[in-house]
XYZ file of C-alpha atoms in Angstrom:
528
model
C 54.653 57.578 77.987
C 54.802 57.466 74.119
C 57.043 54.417 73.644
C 58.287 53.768 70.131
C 57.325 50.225 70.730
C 53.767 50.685 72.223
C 54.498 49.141 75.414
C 55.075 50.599 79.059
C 58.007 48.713 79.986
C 61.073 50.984 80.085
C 63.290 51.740 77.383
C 66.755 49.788 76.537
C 69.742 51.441 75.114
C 68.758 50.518 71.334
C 65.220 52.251 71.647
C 66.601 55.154 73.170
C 69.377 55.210 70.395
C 66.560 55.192 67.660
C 64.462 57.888 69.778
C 67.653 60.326 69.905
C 69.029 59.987 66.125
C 65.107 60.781 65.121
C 64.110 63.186 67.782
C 63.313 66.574 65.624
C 64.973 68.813 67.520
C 66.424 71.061 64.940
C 62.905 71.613 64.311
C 63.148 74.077 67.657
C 67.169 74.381 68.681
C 69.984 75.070 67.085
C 73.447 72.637 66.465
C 75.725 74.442 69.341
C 79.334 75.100 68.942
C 82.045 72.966 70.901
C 84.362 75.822 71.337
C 88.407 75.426 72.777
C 88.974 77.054 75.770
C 92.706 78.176 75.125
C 93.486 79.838 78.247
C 92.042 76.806 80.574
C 93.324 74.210 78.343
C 96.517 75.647 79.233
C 96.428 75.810 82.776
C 95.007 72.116 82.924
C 97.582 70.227 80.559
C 94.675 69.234 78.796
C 92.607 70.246 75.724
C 89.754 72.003 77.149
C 86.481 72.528 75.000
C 82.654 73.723 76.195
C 79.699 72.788 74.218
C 77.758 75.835 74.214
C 73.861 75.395 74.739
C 73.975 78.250 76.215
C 73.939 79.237 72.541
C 69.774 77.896 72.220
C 67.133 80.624 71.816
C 65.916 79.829 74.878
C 69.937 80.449 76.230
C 69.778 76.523 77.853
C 69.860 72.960 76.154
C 65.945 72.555 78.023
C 64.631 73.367 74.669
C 65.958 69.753 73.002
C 64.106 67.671 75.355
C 60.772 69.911 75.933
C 60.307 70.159 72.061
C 60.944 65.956 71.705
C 58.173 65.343 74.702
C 55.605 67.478 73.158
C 55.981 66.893 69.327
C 55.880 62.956 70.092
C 51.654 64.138 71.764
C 48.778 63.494 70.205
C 47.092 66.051 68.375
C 44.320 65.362 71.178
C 46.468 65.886 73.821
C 48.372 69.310 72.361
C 45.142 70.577 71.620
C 44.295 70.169 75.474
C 47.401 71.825 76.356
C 50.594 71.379 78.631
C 51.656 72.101 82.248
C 54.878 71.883 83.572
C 56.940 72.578 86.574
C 60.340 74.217 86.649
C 63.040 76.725 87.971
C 63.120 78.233 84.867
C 64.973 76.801 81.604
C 62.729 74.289 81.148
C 60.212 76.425 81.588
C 61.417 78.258 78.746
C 61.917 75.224 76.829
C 57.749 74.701 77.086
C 56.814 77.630 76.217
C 58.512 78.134 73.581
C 57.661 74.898 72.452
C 54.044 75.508 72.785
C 54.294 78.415 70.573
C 55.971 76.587 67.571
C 53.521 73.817 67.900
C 50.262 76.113 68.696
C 49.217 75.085 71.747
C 48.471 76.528 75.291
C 51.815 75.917 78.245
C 50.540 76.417 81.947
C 53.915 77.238 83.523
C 54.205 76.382 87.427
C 57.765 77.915 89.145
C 58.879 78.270 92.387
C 58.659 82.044 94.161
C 62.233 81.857 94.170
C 62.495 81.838 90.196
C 65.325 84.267 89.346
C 62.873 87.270 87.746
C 64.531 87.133 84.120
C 63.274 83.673 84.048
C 59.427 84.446 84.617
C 59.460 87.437 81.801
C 61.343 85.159 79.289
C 58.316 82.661 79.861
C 55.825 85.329 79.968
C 57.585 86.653 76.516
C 57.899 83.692 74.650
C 53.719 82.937 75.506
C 53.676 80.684 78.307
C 51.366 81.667 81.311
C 53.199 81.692 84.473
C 52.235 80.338 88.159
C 54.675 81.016 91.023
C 53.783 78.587 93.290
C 56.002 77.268 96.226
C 59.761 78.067 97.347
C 61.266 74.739 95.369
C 60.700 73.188 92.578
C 59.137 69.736 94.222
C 56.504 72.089 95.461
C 55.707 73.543 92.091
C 56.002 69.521 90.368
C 53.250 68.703 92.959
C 51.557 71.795 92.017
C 51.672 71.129 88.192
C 50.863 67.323 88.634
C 47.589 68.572 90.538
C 46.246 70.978 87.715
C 47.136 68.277 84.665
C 44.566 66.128 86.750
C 42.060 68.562 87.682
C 42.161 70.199 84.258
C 42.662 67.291 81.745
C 46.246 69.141 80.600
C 49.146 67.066 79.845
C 52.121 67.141 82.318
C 55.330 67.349 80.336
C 58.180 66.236 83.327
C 61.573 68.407 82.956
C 63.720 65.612 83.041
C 62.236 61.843 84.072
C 60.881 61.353 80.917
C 62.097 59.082 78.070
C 60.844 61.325 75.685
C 63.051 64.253 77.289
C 65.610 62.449 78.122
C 65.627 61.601 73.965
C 65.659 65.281 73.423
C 68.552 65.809 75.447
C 70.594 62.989 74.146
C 70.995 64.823 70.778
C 73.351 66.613 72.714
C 75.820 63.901 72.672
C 75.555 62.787 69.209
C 76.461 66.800 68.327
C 79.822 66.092 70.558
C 81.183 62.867 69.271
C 80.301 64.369 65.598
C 82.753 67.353 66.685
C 85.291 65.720 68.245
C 85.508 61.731 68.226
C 88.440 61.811 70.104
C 87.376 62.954 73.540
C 88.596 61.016 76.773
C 85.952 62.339 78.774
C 82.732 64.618 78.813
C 81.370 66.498 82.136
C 77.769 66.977 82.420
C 75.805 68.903 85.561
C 73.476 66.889 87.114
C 69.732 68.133 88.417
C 67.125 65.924 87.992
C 69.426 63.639 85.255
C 67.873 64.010 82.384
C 70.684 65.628 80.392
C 73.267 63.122 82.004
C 71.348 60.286 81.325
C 70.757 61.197 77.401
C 74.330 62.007 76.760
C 75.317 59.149 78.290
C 73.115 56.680 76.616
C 74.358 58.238 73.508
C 77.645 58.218 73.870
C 78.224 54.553 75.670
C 76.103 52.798 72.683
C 78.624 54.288 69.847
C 82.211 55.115 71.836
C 81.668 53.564 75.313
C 85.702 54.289 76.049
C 84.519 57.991 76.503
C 84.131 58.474 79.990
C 81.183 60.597 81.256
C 81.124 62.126 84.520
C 78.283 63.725 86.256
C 78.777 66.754 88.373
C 76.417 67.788 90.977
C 76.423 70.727 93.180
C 77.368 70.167 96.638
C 74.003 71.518 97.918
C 71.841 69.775 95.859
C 73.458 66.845 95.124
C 70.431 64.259 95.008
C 72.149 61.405 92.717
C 75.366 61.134 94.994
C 72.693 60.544 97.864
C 70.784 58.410 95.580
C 73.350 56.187 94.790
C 74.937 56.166 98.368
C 71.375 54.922 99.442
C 70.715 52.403 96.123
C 67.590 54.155 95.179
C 66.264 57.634 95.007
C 65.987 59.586 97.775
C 64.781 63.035 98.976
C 66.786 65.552 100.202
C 65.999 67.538 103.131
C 66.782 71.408 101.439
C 68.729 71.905 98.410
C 70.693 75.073 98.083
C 69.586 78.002 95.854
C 72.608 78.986 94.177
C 72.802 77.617 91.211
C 69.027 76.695 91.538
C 68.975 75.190 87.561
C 70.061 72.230 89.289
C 68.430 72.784 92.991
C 66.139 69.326 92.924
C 65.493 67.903 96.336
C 64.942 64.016 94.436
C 66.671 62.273 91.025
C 63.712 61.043 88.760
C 63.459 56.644 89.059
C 64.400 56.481 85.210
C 67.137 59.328 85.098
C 68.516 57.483 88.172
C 67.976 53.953 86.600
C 70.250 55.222 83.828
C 72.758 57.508 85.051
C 73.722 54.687 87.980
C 74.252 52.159 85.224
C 76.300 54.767 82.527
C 78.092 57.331 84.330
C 81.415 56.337 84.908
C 82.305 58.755 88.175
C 80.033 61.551 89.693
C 81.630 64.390 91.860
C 80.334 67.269 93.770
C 81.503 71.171 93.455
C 81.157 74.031 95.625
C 79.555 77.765 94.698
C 83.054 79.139 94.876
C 84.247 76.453 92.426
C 80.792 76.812 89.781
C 81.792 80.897 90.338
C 85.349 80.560 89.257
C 84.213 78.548 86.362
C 81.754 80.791 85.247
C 84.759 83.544 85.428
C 86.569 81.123 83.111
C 84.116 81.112 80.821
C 83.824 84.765 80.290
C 87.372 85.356 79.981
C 87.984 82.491 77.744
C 84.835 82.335 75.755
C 83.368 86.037 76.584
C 80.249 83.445 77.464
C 77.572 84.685 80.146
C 77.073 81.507 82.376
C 74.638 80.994 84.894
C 75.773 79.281 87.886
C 74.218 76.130 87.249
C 75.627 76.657 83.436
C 78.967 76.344 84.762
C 79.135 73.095 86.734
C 80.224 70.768 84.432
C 83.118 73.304 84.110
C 83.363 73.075 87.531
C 83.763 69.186 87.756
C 85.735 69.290 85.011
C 88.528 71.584 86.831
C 88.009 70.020 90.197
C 88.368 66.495 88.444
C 91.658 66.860 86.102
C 92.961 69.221 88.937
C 92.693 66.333 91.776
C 93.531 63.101 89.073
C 96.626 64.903 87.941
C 94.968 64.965 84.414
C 97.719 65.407 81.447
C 96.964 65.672 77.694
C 93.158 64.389 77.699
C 90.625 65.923 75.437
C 87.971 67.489 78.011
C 84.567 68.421 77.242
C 82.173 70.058 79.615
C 78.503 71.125 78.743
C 77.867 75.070 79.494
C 73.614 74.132 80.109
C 72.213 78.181 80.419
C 72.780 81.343 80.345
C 69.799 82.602 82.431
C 71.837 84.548 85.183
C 70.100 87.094 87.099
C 72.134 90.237 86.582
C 72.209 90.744 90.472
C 74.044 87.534 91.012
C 77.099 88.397 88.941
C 78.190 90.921 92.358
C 78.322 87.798 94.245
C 80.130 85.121 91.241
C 82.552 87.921 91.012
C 83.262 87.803 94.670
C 83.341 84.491 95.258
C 85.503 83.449 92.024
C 88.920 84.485 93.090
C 88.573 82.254 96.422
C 86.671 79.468 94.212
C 90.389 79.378 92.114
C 92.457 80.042 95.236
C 93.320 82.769 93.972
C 92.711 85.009 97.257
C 92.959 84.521 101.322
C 90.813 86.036 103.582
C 92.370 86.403 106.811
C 91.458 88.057 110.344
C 94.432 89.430 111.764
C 94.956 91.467 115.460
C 97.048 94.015 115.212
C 98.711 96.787 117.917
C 96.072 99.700 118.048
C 98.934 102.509 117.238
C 100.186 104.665 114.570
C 101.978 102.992 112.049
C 100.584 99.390 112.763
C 98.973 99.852 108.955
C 101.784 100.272 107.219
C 104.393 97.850 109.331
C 101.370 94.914 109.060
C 101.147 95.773 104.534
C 104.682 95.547 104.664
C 105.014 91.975 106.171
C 102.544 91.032 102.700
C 105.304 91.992 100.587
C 104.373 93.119 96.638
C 101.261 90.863 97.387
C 98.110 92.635 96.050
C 95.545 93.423 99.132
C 92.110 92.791 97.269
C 90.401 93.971 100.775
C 91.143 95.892 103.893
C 88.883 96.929 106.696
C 89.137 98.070 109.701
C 87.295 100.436 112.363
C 88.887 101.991 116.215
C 87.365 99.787 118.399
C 85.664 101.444 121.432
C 86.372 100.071 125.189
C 84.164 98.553 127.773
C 82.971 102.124 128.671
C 82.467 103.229 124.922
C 86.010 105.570 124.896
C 88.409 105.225 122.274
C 91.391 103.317 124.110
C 94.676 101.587 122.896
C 94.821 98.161 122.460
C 94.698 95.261 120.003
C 92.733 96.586 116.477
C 91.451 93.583 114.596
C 91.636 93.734 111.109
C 89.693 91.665 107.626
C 92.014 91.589 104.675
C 92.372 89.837 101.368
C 95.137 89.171 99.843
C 95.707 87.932 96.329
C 97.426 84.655 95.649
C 99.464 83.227 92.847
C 100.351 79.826 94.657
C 97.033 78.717 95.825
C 96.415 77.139 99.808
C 101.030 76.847 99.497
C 101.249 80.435 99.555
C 98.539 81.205 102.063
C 99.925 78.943 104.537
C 102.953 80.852 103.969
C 100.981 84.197 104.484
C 99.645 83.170 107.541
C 103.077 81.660 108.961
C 104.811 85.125 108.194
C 101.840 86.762 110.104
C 102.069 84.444 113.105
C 106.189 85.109 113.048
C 105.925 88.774 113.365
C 103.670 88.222 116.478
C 100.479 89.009 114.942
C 97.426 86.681 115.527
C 95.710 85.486 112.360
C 92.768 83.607 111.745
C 92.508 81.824 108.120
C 88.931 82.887 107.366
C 89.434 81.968 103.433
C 86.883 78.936 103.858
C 84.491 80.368 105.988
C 80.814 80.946 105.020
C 79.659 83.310 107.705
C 82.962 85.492 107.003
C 82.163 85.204 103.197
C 78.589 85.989 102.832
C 77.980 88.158 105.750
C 81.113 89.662 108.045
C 82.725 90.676 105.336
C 80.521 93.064 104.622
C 79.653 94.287 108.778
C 82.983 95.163 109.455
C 83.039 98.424 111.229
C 80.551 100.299 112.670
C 79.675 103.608 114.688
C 82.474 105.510 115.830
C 83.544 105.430 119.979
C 82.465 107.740 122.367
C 85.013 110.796 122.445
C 86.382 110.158 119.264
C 86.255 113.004 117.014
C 87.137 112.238 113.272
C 87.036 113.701 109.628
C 86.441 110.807 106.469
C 88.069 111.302 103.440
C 87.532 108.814 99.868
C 90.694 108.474 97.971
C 91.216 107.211 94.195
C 94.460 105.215 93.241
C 96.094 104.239 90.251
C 95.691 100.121 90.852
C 99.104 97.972 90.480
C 100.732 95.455 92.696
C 101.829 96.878 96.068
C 99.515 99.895 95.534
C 97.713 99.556 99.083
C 101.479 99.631 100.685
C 102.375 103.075 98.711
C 99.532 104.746 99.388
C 100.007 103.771 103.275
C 103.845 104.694 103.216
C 102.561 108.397 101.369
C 99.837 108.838 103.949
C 102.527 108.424 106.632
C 101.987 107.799 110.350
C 101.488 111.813 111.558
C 97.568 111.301 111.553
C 95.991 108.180 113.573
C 93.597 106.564 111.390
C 90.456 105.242 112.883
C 88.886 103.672 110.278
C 90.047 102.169 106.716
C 88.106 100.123 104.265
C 89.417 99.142 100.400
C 88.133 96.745 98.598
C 89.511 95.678 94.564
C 86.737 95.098 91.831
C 89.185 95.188 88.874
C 88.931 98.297 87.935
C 91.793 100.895 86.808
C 91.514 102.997 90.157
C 91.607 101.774 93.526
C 88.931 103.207 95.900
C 90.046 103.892 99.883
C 87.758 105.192 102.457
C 89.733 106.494 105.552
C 88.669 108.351 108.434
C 91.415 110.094 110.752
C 91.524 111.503 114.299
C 91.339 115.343 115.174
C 91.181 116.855 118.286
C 93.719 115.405 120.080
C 96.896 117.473 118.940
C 95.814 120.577 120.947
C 95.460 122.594 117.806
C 92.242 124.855 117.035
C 90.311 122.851 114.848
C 90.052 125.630 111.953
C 94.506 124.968 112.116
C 93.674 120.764 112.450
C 91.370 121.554 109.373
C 93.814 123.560 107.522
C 96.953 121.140 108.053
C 94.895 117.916 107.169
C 93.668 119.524 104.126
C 97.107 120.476 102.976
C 98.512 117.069 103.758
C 95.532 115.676 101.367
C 96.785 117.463 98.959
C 100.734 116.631 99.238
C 99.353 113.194 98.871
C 98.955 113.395 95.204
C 95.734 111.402 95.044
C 92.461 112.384 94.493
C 90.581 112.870 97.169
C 87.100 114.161 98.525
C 85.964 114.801 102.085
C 83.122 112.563 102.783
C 82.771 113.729 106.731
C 79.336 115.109 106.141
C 78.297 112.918 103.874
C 75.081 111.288 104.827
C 75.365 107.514 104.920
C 78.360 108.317 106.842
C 76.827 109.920 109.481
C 73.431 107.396 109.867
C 76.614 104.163 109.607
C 80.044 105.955 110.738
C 79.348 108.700 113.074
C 78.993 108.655 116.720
């Protein structure tokens, strides 16, 4: 390490102090906003703000402490060149160092590397090895070809030089608002934490800085449960800017002795913040971006917080476009904002509309359902069971209530709101092939969306035609979209008069609709 002193003894407070106000970051990154967040701030009780590095060229704060490390090398060394290891921002961060500063970046990241990560490094010059499905596989990786081929490893966070870098963020915070009570920071491998903090607690140590891990990789809460670093068995992919197995022994050194609390957060909590953050700031978080956020909810939410001056740190904005399906998803149940529920219900006409009415002017997000065959594969009466999700205004209060209504009207009900496996994968299975003997036509409907909209278009649809399979499903939008499959045959009629008759009750509905019976994914999923 490049000490400012010469020596290899670790750094104290005071030299990291003089490394941060000097660090020439500005050379490479830009002085971020710290931008109110009016709508949260509200909600809280508190003043609200998010310091945007998200803002950097690079879209994360990586940038600060990869330019620090590498402008403090030799000219010997930068003319040898630079490897690195990394998920992705700091990857960025190295590369686009290396270009500023002329020199060559040998970029090691995990398979798993979000693909909008690897073509920013690619873009910005750096050349690219995907090695490994974690990033302690790539660091090993890295570490191997800076011996074999004489380049200089430049660590992503457990680095004084980086950790320098970093800290400039907190000097930039206190300079826009001296007043905070406390500042949230997402924890990975520590080296942002530790630099804010060692900023901040030399020049207003009454701020209080909390780290905030995610619940799946949360290698400094096991660290300091243990008293030393430790490595984690698997670390969880979602918001994979953070995903390290193992803290770094000098990020670790100085976040246990600084940080005054450090809390975990789950994906449906870092998803509802990153839903904040659009509709407060119109910002573009990645998961791990939105953390801090996270924390910072979780924490004034279960403290009772009132009037404090809140700052959280928005890290990146390197989101793989494919992931926002899943945030979106996820956010309403991350803000208790939605139940998911699996409820039996009496296999007969009607059922629908009798079970929508017991929800009151609640708004169904989702409803699916399919006619479940018998032992023998006929269609039969009996119980139907049912996946819905209903909105909430009231949080876990008003789904217990949900639930309790459900269970008085002699439904069963099974509160599926916090489970994974319903989440991530039944959700999306529900249904199936239709039963033996069941003949059935599949229509799509559109639908003006508004509160109680599911229950009026089940009271205009009516109870004449038994409905064997129903799926709707909100995404915001102005129109609701309904897929619904009903039962012909079984009326004695000719089925050019069954034809004729459903067709004209599709169009007393009022709705659009199209016929989707001979549609083709419908008959490979749907169709017996």
């Amino acid at each position: 390490m490049n000490e400012p002193d010469g020596t290899d003894t670790p750094w104290d407070s005071s030299q990291y102090l003089r490394a941060i106000l000097r660090a020439p970051v500005y050379e490479a990154a830009e002085h971020t906003p710290l931008q109110r967040m009016d709508a949260l701030s509200a909600r809280l009780g508190c003043e609200v703000a998010a310091k945007r590095e998200d803002l950097q060229s690079v879209h994360s704060f990586k940038i600060r402490g990869a330019y620090t490390c590498m402008r403090m090398l030799s000219d010997d060394e930068r003319a040898r060149g630079v490897v690195t290891a990394s998920a992705g921002n700091h990857a960025q961060g190295v590369a686009r160092s290396a270009a500023l500063l002329g020199c060559r970046a040998l970029i090691v990241m995990p398979t798993v590397t979000p693909r909008i990560k690897v073509d920013a490094v690619a873009a910005l010059g750096g050349e690219v090895l995907l090695h490994g499905d974690n990033f302690d596989t790539a660091k090993a990786e890295a570490q191997r070809l800076a011996d074999e081929d004489g380049l200089t490893y430049v660590a992503p966070f457990d680095d004084p030089r980086v950790i320098a870098g970093q800290g400039t963020i907190g000097l930039e915070i206190i300079q826009q608002d001296a007043g905070l009570d406390r500042v949230f920071v997402p924890v990975g491998g520590g080296g942002l934490a530790s630099g804010i903090a060692v900023l901040i607690k030399q020049l207003l140590p009454n701020v209080r800085i909390i780290g905030v891990e995610h619940e799946e990789s949360a290698c400094l809460t096991a660290a300091l449960a243990q008293g030393a670093p430790v490595t984690l068995g698997r670390v969880g992919l979602f918001a994979e800017g953070v995903a390290v197995r193992r803290i770094g022994d000098e990020t670790y050194r100085l976040c246990s002795e600084l940080l005054d609390d450090v809390i975990t957060v789950s994906s449906d909590e870092v998803s509802a913040a990153v839903k904040d953050l659009f509709e407060d700031l119109r910002a573009i978080s990645e998961p791990s971006g939105a953390v801090a956020l996270a924390g910072l909810k979780r924490y004034a939410s279960e403290r009772g917080l009132a009037g404090e001056r809140l700052a959280c740190v928005v890290s990146g904005a390197n989101l793989n476009f494919h992931q926002m399906r899943y945030i979106s998803e996820r956010a309403e149940i991350g803000e208790q904002r939605e139940a998911i529920l699996g409820v039996t219900i009496p296999e007969e006409r009607g059922s629908f509309l009798r079970f929508a009415r017991i929800l009151g002017g609640r708004s169904v997000t989702e409803f699916n359902y399919r006619a479940a065959p018998g032992l023998d594969g006929s269609l039969e009466p009996g119980p139907a069971r049912i996946f819905v999700g209903v909105g909430l205004s009231r949080g876990r209060e008003e789904r217990a209530e949900i639930v309790a209504d459900l269970e008085r009207a002699g439904y069963g009900v099974v509160d599926l709101t916090d489970d994974e496996l319903a989440k991530v994968h039944v959700r999306s299975m529900i249904g199936g092939r239709a039963p033996a003997g069941l003949t059935e036509r599949l229509f799509s409907f559109e639908f003006p969306e508004s509160p109680g909209a599911l229950v009026h278009f089940l009271e205009v649809l009516g109870t004449r035609w038994n409905v064997t399979l129903f799926h709707y499903r909100t995404d915001g939008a102005d129109y609701g979209r309904i897929l619904c499959a009903f039962q012909v045959g079984a009326r004695g009629l000719s089925p050019e008069a069954e034809a004729r008759e459903l067709r004209e009750h599709m169009d007393r509905l009022g709705y659009a609709y199209h016929e989707e019976t001979e549609d083709p994914a419908a008959g490979f999923f749907l169709a017996r």
